[in-house]
Short mmCIF file of C-alpha atoms in Angstrom, two decimals:
data_model
loop_
_atom_site.label_atom_id
_atom_site.label_comp_id
_atom_site.label_asym_id
_atom_site.label_seq_id
_atom_site.Cartn_x
_atom_site.Cartn_y
_atom_site.Cartn_z
CA MET A 2 44.93 -58.27 17.12
CA GLY A 3 42.58 -59.91 19.63
CA GLU A 4 42.94 -63.27 17.89
CA LEU A 5 46.74 -63.02 18.03
CA LYS A 6 46.57 -62.27 21.75
CA ARG A 7 44.32 -65.28 22.31
CA ARG A 8 46.80 -67.48 20.45
CA ALA A 9 49.66 -66.05 22.50
CA VAL A 10 47.84 -66.93 25.73
CA HIS A 11 47.23 -70.42 24.35
CA LEU A 12 50.89 -70.79 23.45
CA SER A 13 51.90 -69.74 26.95
CA GLY A 14 50.58 -73.10 28.15
CA THR A 15 53.80 -74.55 26.74
CA GLY A 16 55.39 -73.27 29.93
CA PHE A 17 53.96 -76.21 31.87
CA PRO A 18 55.81 -79.00 30.06
CA ALA A 19 58.80 -76.66 29.54
CA ILE A 20 59.55 -76.32 33.26
CA TYR A 21 59.52 -80.11 33.54
CA LEU A 22 61.79 -80.58 30.54
CA LEU A 23 64.19 -77.99 31.96
CA GLY A 24 64.37 -79.95 35.21
CA LEU A 25 62.84 -77.18 37.30
CA VAL A 26 60.12 -79.45 38.69
CA THR A 27 59.53 -83.18 39.01
CA TRP A 28 56.60 -84.77 37.22
CA ARG A 29 54.65 -85.08 40.46
CA GLN A 30 55.25 -81.41 41.16
CA LEU A 31 54.05 -80.51 37.68
CA GLN A 32 50.93 -82.60 38.19
CA ALA A 33 50.23 -80.75 41.44
CA LEU A 34 50.83 -77.40 39.74
CA LEU A 35 48.43 -78.26 36.92
CA VAL A 36 45.73 -79.38 39.36
CA ALA A 37 46.16 -76.19 41.40
CA ALA A 38 46.04 -74.02 38.28
CA THR A 39 42.92 -75.81 37.06
CA VAL A 40 41.17 -75.24 40.37
CA GLY A 41 42.24 -71.59 40.24
CA VAL A 42 40.88 -70.93 36.76
CA PHE A 43 37.57 -72.56 37.61
CA VAL A 44 37.27 -70.33 40.66
CA LEU A 45 37.75 -67.39 38.28
CA GLU A 46 35.17 -68.81 35.90
CA PHE A 47 32.70 -69.32 38.77
CA LEU A 48 33.16 -65.72 39.82
CA ARG A 49 32.76 -64.54 36.22
CA LEU A 50 29.77 -66.64 35.19
CA VAL A 51 27.84 -67.27 38.41
CA VAL A 52 28.71 -64.49 40.83
CA GLU A 53 29.20 -62.04 37.93
CA VAL A 54 31.93 -60.17 39.75
CA ASP A 55 32.81 -56.80 38.28
CA TRP A 56 36.54 -56.96 37.63
CA GLY A 57 36.74 -53.29 36.66
CA PRO A 58 39.53 -52.70 34.11
CA LEU A 59 40.18 -56.45 33.95
CA ASN A 60 36.79 -56.88 32.27
CA ARG A 61 38.35 -55.42 29.13
CA VAL A 62 41.06 -58.11 29.28
CA TYR A 63 38.43 -60.85 29.53
CA ASP A 64 36.41 -59.32 26.70
CA GLU A 65 39.45 -59.18 24.45
CA LEU A 66 40.75 -62.66 25.22
CA THR A 67 37.45 -64.54 25.09
CA ARG A 68 35.15 -65.09 22.14
CA GLU A 69 31.52 -64.08 21.94
CA TYR A 70 30.19 -67.60 22.58
CA GLU A 71 32.34 -67.83 25.74
CA ALA A 72 30.56 -64.87 27.36
CA ASP A 73 28.03 -67.21 28.98
CA ASN A 74 30.06 -70.44 28.87
CA VAL A 75 33.26 -71.76 30.38
CA ALA A 76 36.13 -70.10 28.51
CA GLY A 77 38.64 -71.98 26.39
CA TYR A 78 41.56 -71.31 28.73
CA ALA A 79 39.78 -73.21 31.51
CA LEU A 80 39.06 -76.15 29.20
CA PHE A 81 42.72 -76.06 28.14
CA MET A 82 43.71 -76.55 31.77
CA VAL A 83 41.31 -79.47 32.16
CA GLY A 84 42.61 -81.20 29.02
CA ALA A 85 46.26 -80.66 29.93
CA THR A 86 45.72 -81.80 33.52
CA LEU A 87 43.86 -84.94 32.45
CA ALA A 88 46.76 -85.82 30.16
CA ALA A 89 49.33 -85.17 32.88
CA LEU A 90 47.48 -87.40 35.34
CA ALA A 91 46.50 -90.16 32.93
CA PHE A 92 49.65 -90.63 30.87
CA ALA A 93 52.47 -90.35 33.38
CA PRO A 94 54.73 -93.42 33.63
CA PRO A 95 54.23 -96.23 34.25
CA TYR A 96 51.05 -96.91 32.32
CA GLY A 97 49.30 -99.73 30.52
CA PRO A 98 49.24 -103.47 31.24
CA ALA A 99 52.96 -103.72 30.47
CA ALA A 100 53.78 -100.82 32.84
CA VAL A 101 55.63 -99.07 30.04
CA ALA A 102 57.70 -96.16 31.33
CA VAL A 103 58.21 -93.17 29.06
CA GLU A 104 60.62 -90.45 30.07
CA PRO A 105 59.52 -87.78 29.44
CA PRO A 106 55.98 -89.12 29.63
CA VAL A 107 53.50 -89.23 26.77
CA ALA A 108 51.72 -86.33 28.44
CA VAL A 109 54.49 -83.92 27.40
CA PRO A 110 53.91 -84.16 23.63
CA ALA A 111 50.15 -84.46 24.25
CA ILE A 112 50.16 -81.09 26.03
CA LEU A 113 52.46 -79.57 23.40
CA MET A 114 50.03 -80.60 20.67
CA LEU A 115 47.40 -78.55 22.48
CA SER A 116 49.56 -75.56 23.39
CA VAL A 117 51.42 -75.28 20.06
CA GLY A 118 49.53 -77.25 17.41
CA ASP A 119 46.08 -75.90 18.23
CA PRO A 120 47.03 -72.19 18.04
CA VAL A 121 48.73 -72.76 14.69
CA SER A 122 45.66 -74.56 13.36
CA GLY A 123 43.32 -71.95 14.82
CA TYR A 124 45.25 -69.09 13.30
CA LEU A 125 45.23 -70.66 9.84
CA GLY A 126 41.65 -71.91 9.89
CA SER A 127 38.17 -70.93 10.95
CA ASN A 128 37.62 -69.81 14.53
CA ASP A 129 33.97 -70.86 14.43
CA ALA A 130 33.58 -73.81 16.80
CA THR A 131 30.81 -75.28 14.62
CA THR A 132 32.68 -75.04 11.31
CA ALA A 133 34.91 -77.84 10.04
CA LYS A 134 38.45 -76.81 9.21
CA GLU A 135 39.92 -76.99 5.74
CA VAL A 136 41.93 -80.06 4.70
CA GLY A 137 45.08 -77.96 4.31
CA VAL A 138 44.78 -76.60 7.83
CA LEU A 139 44.28 -80.09 9.24
CA ALA A 140 47.35 -81.27 7.32
CA VAL A 141 49.43 -78.52 8.94
CA MET A 142 48.01 -79.49 12.33
CA PHE A 143 49.03 -83.11 11.74
CA LEU A 144 52.56 -82.21 10.66
CA VAL A 145 53.13 -79.85 13.58
CA CYS A 146 51.85 -82.40 16.09
CA PHE A 147 53.91 -85.19 14.53
CA ALA A 148 57.05 -83.02 14.75
CA LEU A 149 56.30 -82.27 18.41
CA ALA A 150 55.77 -85.93 19.33
CA VAL A 151 58.36 -87.84 17.35
CA PRO A 152 61.47 -86.83 19.38
CA PHE A 153 59.85 -88.25 22.53
CA THR A 154 58.36 -91.39 21.04
CA VAL A 155 61.41 -92.39 18.98
CA ARG A 156 63.63 -91.92 22.02
CA HIS A 157 61.49 -94.41 23.88
CA ALA A 158 60.40 -96.95 21.28
CA GLY A 159 62.93 -96.66 18.48
CA ALA A 160 62.39 -95.56 14.90
CA VAL A 161 59.52 -97.83 13.84
CA GLY A 162 57.49 -97.88 17.04
CA GLY A 163 58.27 -94.25 17.81
CA VAL A 164 57.19 -93.00 14.41
CA ALA A 165 54.02 -95.10 14.61
CA ALA A 166 53.20 -93.64 18.03
CA ALA A 167 53.87 -90.10 16.81
CA VAL A 168 51.62 -90.66 13.79
CA ALA A 169 48.86 -92.01 16.04
CA GLY A 170 49.15 -89.09 18.43
CA ALA A 171 49.21 -86.50 15.66
CA LEU A 172 46.23 -88.15 13.98
CA GLY A 173 44.31 -88.17 17.27
CA ALA A 174 45.08 -84.49 17.86
CA THR A 175 44.08 -83.61 14.30
CA VAL A 176 40.78 -85.46 14.54
CA ALA A 177 40.04 -83.79 17.90
CA ASP A 178 40.90 -80.42 16.39
CA GLY A 179 38.86 -80.88 13.23
CA LEU A 180 35.82 -82.77 14.47
CA LYS A 181 34.03 -81.22 17.43
CA PRO A 182 31.07 -83.37 18.52
CA VAL A 183 27.87 -81.67 19.60
CA ILE A 184 26.27 -83.13 22.73
CA ARG A 185 22.79 -81.82 23.56
CA GLY A 186 23.52 -78.67 21.66
CA TYR A 187 26.88 -78.05 23.33
CA VAL A 188 30.00 -78.14 21.16
CA VAL A 189 32.78 -80.15 22.82
CA ASP A 190 35.74 -77.78 22.63
CA ASP A 191 39.04 -79.12 21.25
CA ASN A 192 40.86 -77.50 24.17
CA LEU A 193 39.31 -80.25 26.25
CA THR A 194 39.95 -83.17 23.89
CA ILE A 195 43.26 -82.72 22.03
CA SER A 196 45.60 -83.73 24.86
CA PRO A 197 43.61 -86.72 26.18
CA VAL A 198 42.87 -88.10 22.69
CA SER A 199 46.44 -87.73 21.41
CA GLY A 200 47.86 -89.11 24.65
CA ALA A 201 45.58 -92.13 24.51
CA ALA A 202 46.54 -92.81 20.88
CA MET A 203 50.27 -92.65 21.60
CA THR A 204 49.88 -94.78 24.71
CA ALA A 205 48.01 -97.49 22.79
CA VAL A 206 50.77 -97.76 20.20
CA LEU A 207 53.61 -97.68 22.74
CA VAL A 208 51.97 -100.41 24.81
CA ALA A 209 51.41 -102.48 21.66
CA VAL A 210 55.07 -102.29 20.59
CA ALA A 211 56.54 -102.75 24.06
#
């Protein structure tokens, strides 16, 4: 049950691109909201890890929604916010040497790959950050991410270029999800890398075909 709740929290991140797609905020407003939310969660993480504030009953919520290895490290939800915010800031139009404008921007499918694709992959595969995921799970991750990206990329670049960009983005997200590099003993969480890597891959293709 705890794992399902963690996935539900992860999926709730879809609300950020959703409010943009629904026209409730402009892209600049969404960027500001993401930055503010990222600052907010890191304040919470500072209070949890450094100050060690006793949240009372809320401690049970933290314990249920975080994994054992996150007890003394920055939690995945905070890294999610960093990854999503980096994508929103880096891949908003215009971008690249050709000043290619994408509407909605590449950041939307990049964030969706993190908020939707990653929970699906995590639910089907191993939740151990140091264990590689099965080929079948990675294939599902790729297909989900491709389906999330292709409506945006085809709308911008047409069938050939759009499909190529969606494939590149889905492949980038899948690699980030399946291969977690270890730097000085610290596993680089896919919450941090999926959106920036997939966004960069889609951007490269869209700039190339522009």
